[in-house]
């Protein structure tokens, strides 16, 4: 026994040292991976405007001139930027020009990011898509509405943007997601439909998802997104801003209405997040695409589920998955996932052709319909023509 114990005591420091070296080696590998990823992201953003795709350049200059397009554009193919452009003003009143790193309020282009956070928590085993809202917020008055229904816009809920308008009296004081849940509990507005009966695009769904992320993670939504989505994706110019936290949103890009180019004032509805509230750049949205494609955020199995229509809309080609609008033509093996956005003077298209590895980011801060018809862009890139067919984006 004494000999065995002596041998053990002699070996124990070696075991400890081995464990320490192993731990140190793993930590070193993790740090190196982060460095390599950061370098990869930086290299992906290297682009000389002299190399701009000439046909795309002609097209966007034309819609700027003829249709008064105002905003920023990025197009990438197979991980490389092939076109970037800035057109017009960040703030028409002050004649401040847009820059390529100008931050836009993303409106509903925020939704795929919120969905990514929810699906990430699912993969970590911290929630299930079959769980209902009232499991997280017992005061929520509607039963049977699952996380999956929220993600796919099948909850049947009414839109908080409309029902709170006559209730929230302080029109320029930000209303939080928790405030909205409290108003649902107090006023119990009638839902549009019973749960899971049909698709109905609705900001309430993603506002609730952000509140669930907060409840499950124990972090404010903006902090969780920064630590788990934006930072791992290399999105250094992206953040969530709420008028409930900031008296003035710290960005220079102003939203303008469609006729007089008057700036659109932010109000109490800019306090809620999840359905909107992400401020970002065209280059950071490209990096978000790369992070998803590289498997940094979600597994391929989860992404496949997110990119599968949970509702077919208008015709067989368009649907809505889990946080993504989808164009799919099975006969031609075509699938494009995308999201549009429209809110307080901003209008956007964020589109990802998963087959050809093409990303199109078109951000606009002048709502005038200039980006409603972009068929020519698809033709230039050799993509299927994807018109808006996934319902109205009235957010």
Coordinates of C-alpha atoms in Angstrom, one line a residue:
X1 CA 0.0 0.0 0.0
X2 CA 2.8 2.3 0.9
X3 CA 4.6 1.7 -2.4
X4 CA 1.4 2.3 -4.4
X5 CA 0.8 5.5 -2.5
X6 CA 4.3 6.7 -3.1
X7 CA 4.0 6.0 -6.8
X8 CA 0.7 7.9 -6.8
X9 CA 2.3 10.9 -5.0
X10 CA 5.1 10.8 -7.5
X11 CA 2.8 10.7 -10.5
X12 CA 0.2 13.2 -9.2
X13 CA 2.3 16.3 -10.0
X14 CA 2.8 15.0 -13.5
X15 CA -0.9 14.5 -13.9
X16 CA -1.5 18.1 -12.7
X17 CA 1.2 19.4 -15.1
X18 CA -0.3 17.5 -18.0
X19 CA -3.8 18.9 -17.2
X20 CA -2.4 22.4 -16.9
X21 CA -0.5 22.1 -20.2
X22 CA -3.6 20.6 -21.8
X23 CA -5.8 23.4 -20.5
X24 CA -3.2 26.0 -21.5
X25 CA -2.9 24.4 -25.0
X26 CA -6.7 24.5 -25.4
X27 CA -6.9 28.1 -24.3
X28 CA -4.0 29.0 -26.7
X29 CA -5.8 27.2 -29.6
X30 CA -9.1 29.1 -28.8
X31 CA -7.3 32.4 -28.7
X32 CA -5.5 31.6 -32.0
X33 CA -8.9 30.7 -33.6
X34 CA -10.3 34.0 -32.6
X35 CA -7.3 35.8 -34.0
X36 CA -7.6 33.8 -37.3
X37 CA -11.3 34.5 -37.5
X38 CA -10.7 38.2 -36.9
X39 CA -8.1 38.2 -39.6
X40 CA -10.4 36.4 -42.0
X41 CA -13.2 38.9 -41.4
X42 CA -10.8 41.8 -42.0
X43 CA -9.5 40.3 -45.2
X44 CA -13.1 39.7 -46.3
X45 CA -13.8 43.5 -46.1
X46 CA -10.7 44.5 -48.1
X47 CA -12.1 46.1 -51.3
X48 CA -10.9 48.6 -53.8
X49 CA -13.8 50.7 -55.3
X50 CA -11.8 50.7 -58.6
X51 CA -12.8 47.1 -58.9
X52 CA -16.5 47.7 -58.6
X53 CA -18.7 45.6 -60.9
X54 CA -19.4 48.0 -63.7
X55 CA -22.9 46.8 -64.5
X56 CA -24.0 47.0 -60.9
X57 CA -22.4 50.5 -60.6
X58 CA -24.3 51.7 -63.7
X59 CA -27.6 50.3 -62.3
X60 CA -27.3 51.9 -58.8
X61 CA -26.1 55.2 -60.2
X62 CA -29.2 55.1 -62.5
X63 CA -31.7 54.5 -59.7
X64 CA -30.0 57.2 -57.6
X65 CA -30.4 59.6 -60.5
X66 CA -33.8 58.6 -61.8
X67 CA -35.6 57.1 -58.8
X68 CA -33.9 59.1 -56.1
X69 CA -32.4 56.1 -54.3
X70 CA -30.6 57.3 -51.2
X71 CA -28.5 54.7 -49.2
X72 CA -25.7 52.2 -49.1
X73 CA -25.2 49.0 -51.1
X74 CA -22.9 46.0 -50.9
X75 CA -22.9 42.9 -53.1
X76 CA -20.6 40.0 -52.5
X77 CA -20.0 36.7 -54.3
X78 CA -18.3 33.6 -52.9
X79 CA -17.0 35.5 -49.9
X80 CA -15.6 38.5 -51.8
X81 CA -17.1 42.0 -52.2
X82 CA -17.7 42.8 -55.8
X83 CA -19.6 46.0 -55.4
X84 CA -20.0 48.8 -52.8
X85 CA -21.6 52.2 -53.1
X86 CA -22.9 55.1 -51.1
X87 CA -25.6 57.4 -52.5
X88 CA -26.8 60.7 -51.0
X89 CA -27.3 62.0 -47.6
X90 CA -27.1 60.6 -44.1
X91 CA -29.2 63.7 -43.0
X92 CA -30.7 65.7 -45.7
X93 CA -31.3 68.7 -43.5
X94 CA -27.6 69.1 -42.7
X95 CA -26.4 67.8 -46.0
X96 CA -24.3 65.1 -44.3
X97 CA -23.1 62.6 -46.9
X98 CA -23.3 58.8 -46.3
X99 CA -20.2 56.8 -45.7
X100 CA -19.7 53.1 -46.2
X101 CA -19.6 52.6 -42.4
X102 CA -22.8 54.6 -41.8
X103 CA -25.1 52.8 -39.4
X104 CA -28.8 52.4 -40.4
X105 CA -31.7 51.4 -38.3
X106 CA -32.3 47.9 -39.8
X107 CA -36.1 47.8 -39.1
X108 CA -37.2 44.2 -39.8
X109 CA -33.8 43.1 -41.0
X110 CA -33.3 42.8 -37.3
X111 CA -35.6 39.8 -37.2
X112 CA -33.2 37.2 -38.6
X113 CA -30.7 38.2 -35.9
X114 CA -33.3 37.8 -33.1
X115 CA -34.2 34.4 -34.5
X116 CA -30.5 33.5 -34.5
X117 CA -30.3 34.3 -30.8
X118 CA -33.4 32.2 -30.0
X119 CA -32.1 29.2 -32.1
X120 CA -28.7 29.5 -30.4
X121 CA -30.4 29.2 -27.0
X122 CA -32.3 26.2 -28.3
X123 CA -29.1 24.5 -29.4
X124 CA -27.7 25.1 -25.9
X125 CA -30.7 23.3 -24.4
X126 CA -31.9 26.5 -22.6
X127 CA -35.3 26.5 -24.3
X128 CA -37.5 24.5 -26.6
X129 CA -39.4 25.7 -29.6
X130 CA -42.5 23.9 -28.2
X131 CA -42.5 26.1 -25.0
X132 CA -45.2 28.7 -24.8
X133 CA -44.9 32.4 -24.0
X134 CA -46.8 32.1 -20.7
X135 CA -44.2 29.6 -19.4
X136 CA -41.7 32.5 -19.4
X137 CA -44.2 35.3 -18.6
X138 CA -47.1 33.9 -16.6
X139 CA -49.0 37.2 -16.8
X140 CA -49.2 36.9 -20.6
X141 CA -52.9 36.3 -21.2
X142 CA -52.9 34.1 -24.3
X143 CA -52.3 30.3 -24.0
X144 CA -50.9 27.9 -26.5
X145 CA -48.6 30.3 -28.4
X146 CA -45.2 28.6 -28.8
X147 CA -41.8 30.0 -29.6
X148 CA -41.9 28.3 -33.0
X149 CA -45.2 30.1 -33.8
X150 CA -43.6 33.4 -32.9
X151 CA -40.6 32.6 -35.1
X152 CA -42.8 31.7 -38.1
X153 CA -45.4 34.4 -37.6
X154 CA -48.2 31.9 -36.8
X155 CA -49.1 33.2 -33.3
X156 CA -52.4 34.9 -34.4
X157 CA -51.6 37.8 -32.1
X158 CA -52.5 41.4 -33.0
X159 CA -49.8 43.9 -33.7
X160 CA -48.6 45.8 -30.6
X161 CA -47.6 48.7 -32.8
X162 CA -51.3 49.4 -33.4
X163 CA -53.0 48.5 -30.2
X164 CA -50.6 50.5 -28.0
X165 CA -50.9 53.7 -30.0
X166 CA -54.0 54.9 -28.1
X167 CA -52.8 53.5 -24.7
X168 CA -49.2 54.7 -24.3
X169 CA -49.6 58.4 -23.5
X170 CA -45.9 59.5 -23.4
X171 CA -45.4 59.5 -27.2
X172 CA -41.7 60.3 -27.0
X173 CA -40.7 58.2 -24.0
X174 CA -39.5 54.8 -25.1
X175 CA -41.8 51.8 -24.3
X176 CA -39.9 48.6 -23.4
X177 CA -40.8 45.0 -24.3
X178 CA -41.7 44.5 -20.7
X179 CA -44.1 47.5 -20.9
X180 CA -45.8 45.9 -23.9
X181 CA -46.2 42.5 -22.1
X182 CA -47.8 44.5 -19.2
X183 CA -50.2 46.2 -21.5
X184 CA -51.2 42.8 -23.0
X185 CA -51.9 41.5 -19.5
X186 CA -53.9 44.6 -18.6
X187 CA -55.9 45.2 -21.8
X188 CA -56.1 41.7 -23.4
X189 CA -56.7 42.9 -27.0
X190 CA -58.4 40.3 -29.1
X191 CA -56.0 38.2 -31.2
X192 CA -56.4 38.2 -35.0
X193 CA -56.6 34.4 -35.1
X194 CA -56.3 31.3 -32.9
X195 CA -52.7 30.1 -32.5
X196 CA -51.2 28.3 -35.6
X197 CA -54.2 28.8 -37.8
X198 CA -52.4 30.8 -40.5
X199 CA -49.4 33.1 -41.2
X200 CA -49.8 36.7 -40.2
X201 CA -46.6 38.9 -40.3
X202 CA -46.5 40.6 -36.9
X203 CA -44.0 42.7 -34.9
X204 CA -45.4 41.4 -31.7
X205 CA -43.9 38.0 -32.4
X206 CA -40.3 39.1 -32.4
X207 CA -40.8 41.7 -29.6
X208 CA -41.8 38.7 -27.5
X209 CA -38.9 36.6 -28.7
X210 CA -36.5 39.3 -27.5
X211 CA -38.2 39.3 -24.1
X212 CA -37.8 35.5 -23.9
X213 CA -34.1 35.8 -24.7
X214 CA -33.7 38.2 -21.8
X215 CA -35.6 35.9 -19.5
X216 CA -33.6 32.8 -20.5
X217 CA -30.2 34.4 -20.6
X218 CA -30.5 36.7 -17.7
X219 CA -29.1 39.5 -19.8
X220 CA -30.5 42.6 -21.4
X221 CA -31.3 41.8 -25.0
X222 CA -28.8 44.4 -26.4
X223 CA -26.0 43.0 -24.2
X224 CA -26.8 39.3 -25.1
X225 CA -26.8 40.2 -28.8
X226 CA -23.5 42.0 -28.6
X227 CA -21.8 39.2 -26.8
X228 CA -23.3 36.2 -28.6
X229 CA -24.1 37.4 -32.1
X230 CA -22.4 40.6 -33.1
X231 CA -18.9 40.1 -31.5
X232 CA -18.5 36.4 -32.7
X233 CA -19.5 37.6 -36.2
X234 CA -16.9 40.4 -36.3
X235 CA -19.7 43.0 -36.5
X236 CA -17.8 45.9 -34.9
X237 CA -20.2 48.6 -36.1
X238 CA -23.4 47.0 -35.0
X239 CA -25.5 47.6 -31.8
X240 CA -29.1 47.6 -30.5
X241 CA -30.3 51.0 -29.5
X242 CA -33.6 51.8 -27.7
X243 CA -35.2 55.1 -26.9
X244 CA -36.0 53.5 -23.5
X245 CA -32.2 53.5 -22.8
X246 CA -31.0 56.4 -24.9
X247 CA -32.4 59.9 -24.9
X248 CA -30.8 60.3 -28.4
X249 CA -29.8 57.3 -30.5
X250 CA -26.1 57.8 -31.1
X251 CA -26.1 57.4 -34.9
X252 CA -25.8 60.0 -37.7
X253 CA -28.1 58.4 -40.3
X254 CA -31.7 59.8 -40.2
X255 CA -34.8 58.3 -41.7
X256 CA -36.7 60.4 -44.2
X257 CA -40.3 60.2 -45.5
X258 CA -41.1 59.5 -49.1
X259 CA -42.2 63.0 -50.4
X260 CA -40.7 66.0 -48.5
X261 CA -37.5 64.4 -47.3
X262 CA -38.4 65.5 -43.8
X263 CA -36.6 63.5 -41.1
X264 CA -38.8 61.0 -39.2
X265 CA -38.8 61.6 -35.5
X266 CA -38.3 58.6 -33.3
X267 CA -41.0 57.9 -30.7
X268 CA -42.1 55.5 -28.0
X269 CA -42.2 52.6 -30.5
X270 CA -38.4 52.9 -30.9
X271 CA -38.1 51.6 -27.4
X272 CA -39.1 48.1 -28.2
X273 CA -36.5 45.7 -29.7
X274 CA -36.3 42.3 -31.3
X275 CA -38.7 43.2 -34.1
X276 CA -36.3 46.1 -35.0
X277 CA -33.7 48.2 -33.1
X278 CA -30.5 46.8 -34.6
X279 CA -28.3 49.5 -36.1
X280 CA -25.7 48.3 -38.6
X281 CA -23.7 48.8 -41.8
X282 CA -23.7 47.0 -45.1
X283 CA -20.3 45.5 -44.4
X284 CA -21.4 44.1 -41.0
X285 CA -24.4 42.5 -42.6
X286 CA -22.0 40.8 -45.0
X287 CA -20.0 39.5 -42.0
X288 CA -23.2 38.2 -40.4
X289 CA -23.8 36.2 -43.6
X290 CA -20.2 34.8 -43.4
X291 CA -20.6 33.9 -39.7
X292 CA -23.8 31.9 -40.5
X293 CA -22.3 30.3 -43.5
X294 CA -19.1 29.3 -41.6
X295 CA -21.2 27.7 -38.8
X296 CA -19.9 30.1 -36.1
X297 CA -23.4 30.8 -34.8
X298 CA -25.7 27.8 -35.6
X299 CA -25.3 24.3 -36.8
X300 CA -26.2 23.5 -40.4
X301 CA -29.2 21.3 -39.2
X302 CA -30.7 24.3 -37.4
X303 CA -30.1 26.6 -40.4
X304 CA -31.8 24.2 -42.7
X305 CA -34.8 24.3 -40.4
X306 CA -34.7 28.1 -40.3
X307 CA -34.5 28.2 -44.1
X308 CA -37.5 25.8 -44.6
X309 CA -40.9 27.4 -45.2
X310 CA -43.2 26.9 -42.2
X311 CA -45.9 28.8 -44.2
X312 CA -46.4 28.9 -47.9
X313 CA -47.5 32.4 -49.1
X314 CA -49.3 33.7 -52.2
X315 CA -47.9 30.9 -54.4
X316 CA -45.7 27.9 -54.1
X317 CA -42.5 29.9 -54.4
X318 CA -42.6 32.0 -51.3
X319 CA -42.7 31.2 -47.7
X320 CA -41.6 32.2 -44.2
X321 CA -39.2 30.0 -42.2
X322 CA -37.8 30.8 -38.7
X323 CA -37.0 34.5 -38.9
X324 CA -36.4 34.4 -42.7
X325 CA -38.4 35.0 -45.8
X326 CA -37.8 32.3 -48.4
X327 CA -37.9 32.0 -52.1
X328 CA -37.7 28.3 -53.2
X329 CA -38.1 26.6 -56.5
X330 CA -37.5 22.9 -55.9
X331 CA -37.7 22.0 -59.6
X332 CA -34.7 24.2 -60.3
X333 CA -32.9 23.6 -57.0
X334 CA -33.1 27.3 -56.2
X335 CA -33.4 28.7 -52.7
X336 CA -32.9 32.3 -51.6
X337 CA -33.4 33.5 -48.0
X338 CA -33.9 37.2 -47.3
X339 CA -35.6 39.8 -45.2
X340 CA -37.0 43.2 -45.9
X341 CA -37.4 46.1 -43.6
X342 CA -39.5 49.3 -43.4
X343 CA -39.6 51.5 -40.4
X344 CA -39.6 55.3 -39.6
X345 CA -38.0 56.5 -42.9
X346 CA -35.8 53.4 -43.5
X347 CA -36.4 50.7 -46.1
X348 CA -34.0 47.7 -46.8
X349 CA -33.4 44.5 -48.6
X350 CA -31.0 41.8 -47.2
X351 CA -30.8 38.8 -49.5
X352 CA -28.7 35.7 -49.4
X353 CA -28.5 33.2 -52.3
X354 CA -27.3 30.1 -50.6
X355 CA -26.7 28.1 -53.8
X356 CA -24.4 30.7 -55.5
X357 CA -23.1 32.2 -52.2
X358 CA -24.3 35.7 -53.1
X359 CA -25.2 38.4 -50.7
X360 CA -27.1 41.6 -51.6
X361 CA -27.4 44.3 -49.0
X362 CA -29.4 47.4 -49.9
X363 CA -30.0 49.9 -47.1
X364 CA -32.0 53.1 -47.7
X365 CA -32.9 56.0 -45.4
X366 CA -35.4 57.6 -47.9
X367 CA -38.7 55.7 -48.3
X368 CA -39.7 56.3 -51.9
X369 CA -40.1 52.9 -53.5
X370 CA -36.7 53.2 -55.4
X371 CA -35.7 49.6 -54.3
X372 CA -39.0 47.9 -54.9
X373 CA -37.9 46.6 -58.4
X374 CA -34.4 45.3 -58.5
X375 CA -34.8 42.6 -61.0
X376 CA -31.8 43.9 -63.0
X377 CA -29.5 43.2 -60.1
X378 CA -30.6 39.6 -60.0
X379 CA -30.1 39.3 -63.8
X380 CA -26.6 40.8 -63.6
X381 CA -25.6 38.3 -60.9
X382 CA -27.2 35.3 -62.7
X383 CA -29.8 34.7 -60.0
X384 CA -33.5 33.8 -60.2
X385 CA -35.7 36.9 -60.2
X386 CA -37.0 37.2 -56.6
X387 CA -39.8 39.6 -56.2
X388 CA -41.4 40.4 -52.9
X389 CA -43.9 37.6 -52.4
X390 CA -43.9 37.0 -48.7
X391 CA -46.6 39.3 -47.6
X392 CA -46.5 43.0 -46.7
X393 CA -43.6 44.4 -44.7
X394 CA -45.6 47.1 -43.0
X395 CA -43.3 47.4 -40.0

